[in-house]
Structure formats: structure tokens, C-alpha cells
Short mmCIF file of C-alpha atoms and ligand atoms in Angstrom, two decimals:
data_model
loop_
_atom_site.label_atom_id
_atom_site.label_comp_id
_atom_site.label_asym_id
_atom_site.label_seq_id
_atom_site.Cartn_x
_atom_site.Cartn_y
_atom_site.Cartn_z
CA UNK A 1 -18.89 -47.48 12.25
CA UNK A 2 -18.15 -46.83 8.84
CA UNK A 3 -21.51 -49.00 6.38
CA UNK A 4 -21.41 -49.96 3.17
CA UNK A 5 -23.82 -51.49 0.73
CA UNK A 6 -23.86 -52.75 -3.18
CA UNK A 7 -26.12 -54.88 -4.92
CA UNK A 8 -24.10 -57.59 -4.48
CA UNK A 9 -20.31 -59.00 -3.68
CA UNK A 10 -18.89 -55.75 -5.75
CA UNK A 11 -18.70 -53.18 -3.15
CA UNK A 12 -16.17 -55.86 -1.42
CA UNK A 13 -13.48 -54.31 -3.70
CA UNK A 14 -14.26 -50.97 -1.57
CA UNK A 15 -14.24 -52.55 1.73
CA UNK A 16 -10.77 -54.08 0.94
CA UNK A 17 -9.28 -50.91 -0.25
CA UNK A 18 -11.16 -49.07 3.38
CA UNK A 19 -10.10 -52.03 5.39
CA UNK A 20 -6.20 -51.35 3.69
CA UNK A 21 -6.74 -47.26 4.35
CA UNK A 22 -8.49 -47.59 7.75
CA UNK A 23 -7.48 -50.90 9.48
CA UNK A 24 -8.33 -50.34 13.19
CA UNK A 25 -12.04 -49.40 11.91
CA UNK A 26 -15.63 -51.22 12.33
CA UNK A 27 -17.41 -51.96 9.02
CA UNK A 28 -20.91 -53.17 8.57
CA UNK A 29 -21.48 -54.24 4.41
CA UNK A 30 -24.65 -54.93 3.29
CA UNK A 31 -25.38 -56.99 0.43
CA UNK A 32 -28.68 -56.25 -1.74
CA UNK A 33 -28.37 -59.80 -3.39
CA UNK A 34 -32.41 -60.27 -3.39
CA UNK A 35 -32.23 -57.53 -6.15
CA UNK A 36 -29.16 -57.92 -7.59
CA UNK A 37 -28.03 -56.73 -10.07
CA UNK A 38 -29.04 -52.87 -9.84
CA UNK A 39 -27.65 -51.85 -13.63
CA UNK A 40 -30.86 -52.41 -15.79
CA UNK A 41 -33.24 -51.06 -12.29
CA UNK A 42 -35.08 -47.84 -12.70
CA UNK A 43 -33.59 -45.00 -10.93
CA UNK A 44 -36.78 -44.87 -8.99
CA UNK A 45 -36.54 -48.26 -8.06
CA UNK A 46 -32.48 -47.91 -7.10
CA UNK A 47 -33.30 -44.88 -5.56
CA UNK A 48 -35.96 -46.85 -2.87
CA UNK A 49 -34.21 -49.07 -2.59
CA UNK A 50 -30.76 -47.36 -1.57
CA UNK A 51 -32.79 -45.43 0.89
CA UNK A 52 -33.93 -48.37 2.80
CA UNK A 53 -29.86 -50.05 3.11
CA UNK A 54 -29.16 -46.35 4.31
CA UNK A 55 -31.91 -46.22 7.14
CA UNK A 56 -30.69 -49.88 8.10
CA UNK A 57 -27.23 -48.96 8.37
CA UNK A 58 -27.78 -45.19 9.54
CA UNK A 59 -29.71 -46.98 12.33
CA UNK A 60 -26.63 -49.67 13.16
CA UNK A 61 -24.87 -46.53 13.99
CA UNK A 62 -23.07 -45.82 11.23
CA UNK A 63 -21.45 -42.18 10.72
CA UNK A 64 -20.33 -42.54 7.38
CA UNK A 65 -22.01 -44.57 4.24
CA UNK A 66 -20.21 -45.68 1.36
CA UNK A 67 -22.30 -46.47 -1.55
CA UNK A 68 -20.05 -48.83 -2.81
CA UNK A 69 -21.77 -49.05 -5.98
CA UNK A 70 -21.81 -46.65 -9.49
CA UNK A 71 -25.38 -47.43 -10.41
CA UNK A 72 -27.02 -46.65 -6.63
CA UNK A 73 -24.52 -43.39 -6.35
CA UNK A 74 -25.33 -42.60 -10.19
CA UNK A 75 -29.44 -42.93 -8.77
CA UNK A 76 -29.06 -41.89 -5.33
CA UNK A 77 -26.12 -40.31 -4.18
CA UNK A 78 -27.32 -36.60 -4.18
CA UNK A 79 -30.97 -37.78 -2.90
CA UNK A 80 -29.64 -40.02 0.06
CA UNK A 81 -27.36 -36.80 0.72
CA UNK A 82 -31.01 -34.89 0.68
CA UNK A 83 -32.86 -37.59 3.01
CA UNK A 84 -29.38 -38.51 5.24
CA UNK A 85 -28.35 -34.70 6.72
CA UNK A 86 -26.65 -36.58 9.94
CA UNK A 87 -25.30 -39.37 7.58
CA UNK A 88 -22.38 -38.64 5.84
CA UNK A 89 -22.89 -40.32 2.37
CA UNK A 90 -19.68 -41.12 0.18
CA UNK A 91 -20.08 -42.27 -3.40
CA UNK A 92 -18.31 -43.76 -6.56
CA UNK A 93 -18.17 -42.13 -9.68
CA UNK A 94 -16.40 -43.27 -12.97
CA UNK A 95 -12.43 -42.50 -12.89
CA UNK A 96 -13.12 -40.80 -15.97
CA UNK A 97 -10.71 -38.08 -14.72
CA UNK A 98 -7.64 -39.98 -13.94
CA UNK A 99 -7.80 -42.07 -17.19
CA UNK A 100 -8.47 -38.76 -19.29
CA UNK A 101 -6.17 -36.85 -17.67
CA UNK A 102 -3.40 -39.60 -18.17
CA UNK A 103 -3.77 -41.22 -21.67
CA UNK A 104 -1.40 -40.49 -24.40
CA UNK A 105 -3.59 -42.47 -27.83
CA UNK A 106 -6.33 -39.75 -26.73
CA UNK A 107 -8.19 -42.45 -26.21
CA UNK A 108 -9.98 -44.01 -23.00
CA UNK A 109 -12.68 -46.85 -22.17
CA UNK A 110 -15.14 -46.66 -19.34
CA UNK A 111 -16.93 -50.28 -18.45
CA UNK A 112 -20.09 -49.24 -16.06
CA UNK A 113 -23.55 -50.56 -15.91
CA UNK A 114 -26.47 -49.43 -18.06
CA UNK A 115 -27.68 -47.60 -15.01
CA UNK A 116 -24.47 -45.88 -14.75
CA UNK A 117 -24.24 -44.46 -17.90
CA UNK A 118 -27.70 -42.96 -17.86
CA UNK A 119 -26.85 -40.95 -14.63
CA UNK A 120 -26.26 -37.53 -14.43
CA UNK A 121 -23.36 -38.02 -12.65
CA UNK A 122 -21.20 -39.53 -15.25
CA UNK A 123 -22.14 -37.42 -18.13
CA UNK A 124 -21.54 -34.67 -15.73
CA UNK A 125 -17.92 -36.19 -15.36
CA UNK A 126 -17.29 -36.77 -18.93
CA UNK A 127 -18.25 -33.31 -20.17
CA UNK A 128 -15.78 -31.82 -17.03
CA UNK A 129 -12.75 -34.13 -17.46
CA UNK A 130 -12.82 -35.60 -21.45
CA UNK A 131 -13.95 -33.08 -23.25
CA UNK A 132 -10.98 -33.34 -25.18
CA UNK A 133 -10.23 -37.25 -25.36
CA UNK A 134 -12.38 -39.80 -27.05
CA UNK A 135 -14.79 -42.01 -24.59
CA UNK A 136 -15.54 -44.99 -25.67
CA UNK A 137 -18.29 -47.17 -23.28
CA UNK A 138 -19.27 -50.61 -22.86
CA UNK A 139 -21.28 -52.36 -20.32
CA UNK A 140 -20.32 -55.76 -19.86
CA UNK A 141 -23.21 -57.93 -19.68
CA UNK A 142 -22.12 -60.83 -17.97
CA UNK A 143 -19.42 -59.56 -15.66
CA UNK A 144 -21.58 -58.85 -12.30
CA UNK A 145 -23.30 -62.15 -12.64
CA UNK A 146 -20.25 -64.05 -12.93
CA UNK A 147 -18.42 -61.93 -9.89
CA UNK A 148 -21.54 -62.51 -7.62
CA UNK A 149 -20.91 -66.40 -8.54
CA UNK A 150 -17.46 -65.90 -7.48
CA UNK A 151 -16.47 -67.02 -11.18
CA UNK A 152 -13.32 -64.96 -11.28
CA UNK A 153 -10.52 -67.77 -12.83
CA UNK A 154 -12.95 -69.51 -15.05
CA UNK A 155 -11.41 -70.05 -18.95
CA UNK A 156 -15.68 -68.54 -19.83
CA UNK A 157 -14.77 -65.49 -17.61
CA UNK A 158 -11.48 -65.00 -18.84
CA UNK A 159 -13.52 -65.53 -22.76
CA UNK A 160 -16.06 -63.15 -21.73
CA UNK A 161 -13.61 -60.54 -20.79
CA UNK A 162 -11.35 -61.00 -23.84
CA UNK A 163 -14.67 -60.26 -26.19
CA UNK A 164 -15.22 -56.75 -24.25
CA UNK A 165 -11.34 -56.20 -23.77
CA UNK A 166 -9.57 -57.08 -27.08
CA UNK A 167 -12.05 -54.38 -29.19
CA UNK A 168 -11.18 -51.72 -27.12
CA UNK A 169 -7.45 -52.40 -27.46
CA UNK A 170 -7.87 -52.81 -31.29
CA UNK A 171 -9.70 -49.22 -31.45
CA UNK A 172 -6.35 -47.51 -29.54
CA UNK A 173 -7.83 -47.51 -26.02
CA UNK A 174 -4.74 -47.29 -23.31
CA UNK A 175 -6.96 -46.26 -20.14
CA UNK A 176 -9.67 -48.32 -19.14
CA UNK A 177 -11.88 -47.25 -15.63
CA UNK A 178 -13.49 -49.73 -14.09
CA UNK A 179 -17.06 -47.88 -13.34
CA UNK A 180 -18.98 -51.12 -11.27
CA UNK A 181 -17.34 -51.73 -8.28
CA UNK A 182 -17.64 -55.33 -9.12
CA UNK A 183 -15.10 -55.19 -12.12
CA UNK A 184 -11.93 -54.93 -9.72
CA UNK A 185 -12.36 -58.68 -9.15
CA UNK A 186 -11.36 -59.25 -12.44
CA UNK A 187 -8.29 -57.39 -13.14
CA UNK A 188 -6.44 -60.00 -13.01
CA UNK A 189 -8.26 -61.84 -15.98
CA UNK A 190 -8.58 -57.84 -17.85
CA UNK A 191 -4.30 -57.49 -17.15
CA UNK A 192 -3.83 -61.17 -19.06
CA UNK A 193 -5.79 -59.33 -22.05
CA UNK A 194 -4.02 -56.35 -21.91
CA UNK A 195 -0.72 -57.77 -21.65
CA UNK A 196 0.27 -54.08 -20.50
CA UNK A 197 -0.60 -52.20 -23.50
CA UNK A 198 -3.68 -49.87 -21.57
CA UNK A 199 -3.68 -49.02 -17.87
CA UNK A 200 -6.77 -50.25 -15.86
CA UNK A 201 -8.39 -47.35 -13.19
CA UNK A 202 -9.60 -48.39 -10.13
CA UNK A 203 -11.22 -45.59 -7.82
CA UNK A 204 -11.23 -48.02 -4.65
CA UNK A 205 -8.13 -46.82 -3.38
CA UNK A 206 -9.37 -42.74 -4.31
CA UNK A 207 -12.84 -43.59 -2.44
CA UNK A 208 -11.27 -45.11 0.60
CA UNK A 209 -9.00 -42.07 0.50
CA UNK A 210 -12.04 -39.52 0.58
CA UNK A 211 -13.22 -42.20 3.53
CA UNK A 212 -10.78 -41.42 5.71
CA UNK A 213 -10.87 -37.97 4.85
CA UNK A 214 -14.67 -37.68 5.96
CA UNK A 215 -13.81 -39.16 9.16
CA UNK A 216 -11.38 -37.24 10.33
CA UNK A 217 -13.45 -34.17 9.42
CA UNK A 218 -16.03 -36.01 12.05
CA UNK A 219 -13.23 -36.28 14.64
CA UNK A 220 -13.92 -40.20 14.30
CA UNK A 221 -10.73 -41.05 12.79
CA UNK A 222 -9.36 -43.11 16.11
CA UNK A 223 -11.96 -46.05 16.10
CA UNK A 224 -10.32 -49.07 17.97
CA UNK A 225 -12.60 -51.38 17.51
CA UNK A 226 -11.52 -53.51 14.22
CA UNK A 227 -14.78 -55.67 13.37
CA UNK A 228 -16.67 -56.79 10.31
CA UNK A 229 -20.24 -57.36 9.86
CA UNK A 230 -22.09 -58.79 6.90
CA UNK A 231 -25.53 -58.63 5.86
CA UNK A 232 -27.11 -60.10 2.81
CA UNK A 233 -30.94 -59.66 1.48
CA UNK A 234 -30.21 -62.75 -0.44
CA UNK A 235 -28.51 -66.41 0.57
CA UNK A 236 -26.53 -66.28 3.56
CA UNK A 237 -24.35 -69.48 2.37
CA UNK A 238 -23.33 -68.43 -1.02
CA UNK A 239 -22.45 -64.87 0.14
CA UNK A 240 -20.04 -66.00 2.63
CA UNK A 241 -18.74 -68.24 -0.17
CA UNK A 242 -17.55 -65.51 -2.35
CA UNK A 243 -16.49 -63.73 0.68
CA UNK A 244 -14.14 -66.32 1.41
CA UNK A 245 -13.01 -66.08 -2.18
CA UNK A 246 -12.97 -62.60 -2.95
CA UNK A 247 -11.28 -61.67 0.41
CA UNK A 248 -9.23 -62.52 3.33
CA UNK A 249 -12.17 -62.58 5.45
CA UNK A 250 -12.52 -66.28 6.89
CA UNK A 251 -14.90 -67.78 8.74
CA UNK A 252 -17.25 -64.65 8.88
CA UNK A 253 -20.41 -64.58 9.92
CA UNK A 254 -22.83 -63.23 7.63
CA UNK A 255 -26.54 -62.37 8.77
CA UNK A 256 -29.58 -62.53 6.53
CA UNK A 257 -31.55 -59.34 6.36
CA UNK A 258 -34.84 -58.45 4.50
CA UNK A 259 -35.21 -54.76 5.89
N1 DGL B 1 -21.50 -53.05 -8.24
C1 DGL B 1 -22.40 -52.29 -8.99
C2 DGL B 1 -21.88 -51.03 -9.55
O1 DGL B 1 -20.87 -50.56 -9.09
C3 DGL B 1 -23.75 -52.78 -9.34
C4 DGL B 1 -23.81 -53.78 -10.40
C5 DGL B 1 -25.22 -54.22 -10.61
O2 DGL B 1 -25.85 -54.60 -9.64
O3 DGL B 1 -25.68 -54.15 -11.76
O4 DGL B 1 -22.42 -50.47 -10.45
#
């Protein structure tokens, strides 16, 4: 079985993008909605926190791990790698690459969490891959919040999106990576902003790409058994809610956990 966890509904834009790239696969997702959101969390705290979803899911029988979040794999990635040896442990980073590597104004945008952008692992990819373009970050404040509430029409989403999007098109911007795995959700809100003047970089597809790679390293690339389970730490009813929004998952159960 292939696990994945997030704070919240975000990591669902991975799951889609897996469930797209690996169809005939069981996935378990577990939702950390009790301490959602992650992005202003000490690493420390992320860090304890990520460990615990990984035992839980390590323990369901689960090969692989996604950490379908930036700020747990910007905390915890390289540590859960550490604690996990028999787990193999697959995380998000910032698509700083593809948007540096592809803008032509010289200039890109990365939208991550607070806890993002103080990890390692994204100044690490900004000094390899845009040394030579102009970065400009933001961290949305709102934008998890509203995703977890499954607010992703609303005329105050599409507002709050215009007020991070529209400076960032004004300063030249024509990449823009989506660095929280919740952001995908509102693309389509970001695209009526955009109106096709900057590209928007999602690393779901890239991350379920490196999925499948990792399991066919394993050998475990012929799973048959096309399931999905859902945990949450918070309420059961409103996550299978914005399930049912977010995705073409109907009628699900979801199971309440506390680990
Ligand atoms: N989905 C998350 C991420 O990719 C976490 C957002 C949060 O909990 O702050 O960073």
C-alpha cells in the first residue's frame, strides 16, 4: 500500500495525481486536521509529529510514504528517511526548478508556507536551480484555511487570491510554483487572475511520477487491489465533506484516528 499524510485536505491534490499515475493501487491518506495547519509549527513540533503519521501508516503496511506536504518534508523528510530505513519516504519540494528553468521575464514566484520557506530544503533548491532568476515569495495566509473548508469557488477566495496574485503579475512574474500541496485546489480561481499571462507549477504530477518510480524499484509496481482509505485526527464529517468536493471519491468512508 502506498500512505500518505498532510495536515489537512492538501495532500488530496497528490493522491489524485498517484491515483491518475497508479490506478490499480491501494492508498491509505491520513489527515492531521487536529493540528492543522503545519506552516507556522516548529520544526520540532512537525518533525514529532510526522514521525507518529509515519509509524501509523508504516504499521498499516505501507511500503512507500508520501509526505504529501512542503512544510512536514521541508521539517522531516531527511529525518523520517533516518528513523524509516524499511519505509521508503517520498517528499515535495518547491518546483523551483521547472519554473526557473522555464521563465523568459527572469522572473518567478514561489507561494509555500512560512514553514516551508525556513527549510533547508528550499533554500537548498533555490541556490541550485535560480541562482540566476529573481525569486520572489509569498505565503498566502488564508489559502489552507479556506481549502480545508472546502471554500474553493467563493467570490472571498477568488478576492483573497487576486490580492496575492495580481502583485506578482504587476512585478513581471510569469512562473508561479505552487509550494503547499493545498494550493492546487485553487488553480482554477489563480488561472481567472492570470488570464494566461504566468504559468502555474504543480509538482503533483512530478511526485506521483517519482511514486511510481519507487515502486517499481521495490518490485511492487503490480498491486491489484484498487482501494482507498481515509483517516482524519480531526472531524470525520467535515473531512469527508471536502473529500466529496475536492475529489471524485463518493461515499467514502473516512475513520477517525488520534494515534
Ligand atoms: N499542505 C501543506 C503544505 O504543503 C501544509 C499547509 C499547512 O498545514 O500549513 O505545506
Amino acid at each position: 500500500m502506498i500512505g500518505l499524510f498532510d495536515s489537512g485536505v492538501g495532500g488530496l491534490s497528490v493522491l489524485r495525481a498517484i491515483a491518475r499515475e497508479l490506478p490499480h493501487h491501494s492508498l491509505v491518506y491520513f489527515a492531521d486536521q487536529k493540528y492543522c495547519p503545519y506552516g507556522p509549527r516548529s520544526a520540532d513540533e512537525i518533525r514529532a509529529l510526522s514521525e507518529r503519521i509515519t509509524r501509523f501508516l508504516a504499521a498499516q503496511s505501507c511500503r512507500v510514504v508520501v509526505v504529501a506536504c512542503n512544510t512536514a518534508s521541508a521539517a522531516a523528510l531527511y529525518p523520517l528517511r533516518a528513523s524509516f530505513p524499511d519505509t521508503m519516504i517520498v517528499g515535495m519540494e518547491p518546483a523551483v526548478k521547472p519554473a526557473a528553468s522555464a521563465t523568459r521575464t527572469g522572473k518567478v514566484a514561489v507561494l509555500a508556507t512560512k514553514g516551508t520557506f525556513a527549510g533547508e530544503l528550499y533554500t537548498r533548491t533555490r541556490d541550485e536551480f535560480a541562482r540566476d532568476v529573481e525569486v520572489l515569495t509569498v505565503y498566502p495566509t488564508d489559502w489552507v484555511e479556506r481549502v480545508e473548508r472546502g471554500e474553493i469557488d467563493s467570490e472571498e477566495t477568488l478576492a483573497s487570491v487576486r490580492r496575492v496574485v495580481e502583485p506578482l503579475l504587476d512585478a513581471g512574474v510569469d512562473e508561479i510554483a505552487l509550494g503547499c500541496t493545498h494550493y492546487p485546489f485553487l488553480v482554477p480561481l489563480i488561472e481567472v487572475v492570470t488570464q494566461g499571462h504566468a504559468t502555474i507549477v504543480d509538482p503533483s504530477d512530478a511526485v506521483a511520477r517519482q511514486t511510481a518510480r519507487v515502486l517499481a524499484e521495490l518490485g511492487l509496481e503490480q498491486d491489484m487491489h484498487k482501494s482507498a482509505i481515509f483517516y482524519t485526527s480531526g472531524d470525520v464529517g467535515s473531512f469527508a465533506r471536502v473529500l466529496e468536493k475536492l475529489t471524485d471519491y463518493k461515499h467514502t468512508r473516512v475513520f477517525h484516528s488520534d494515534i
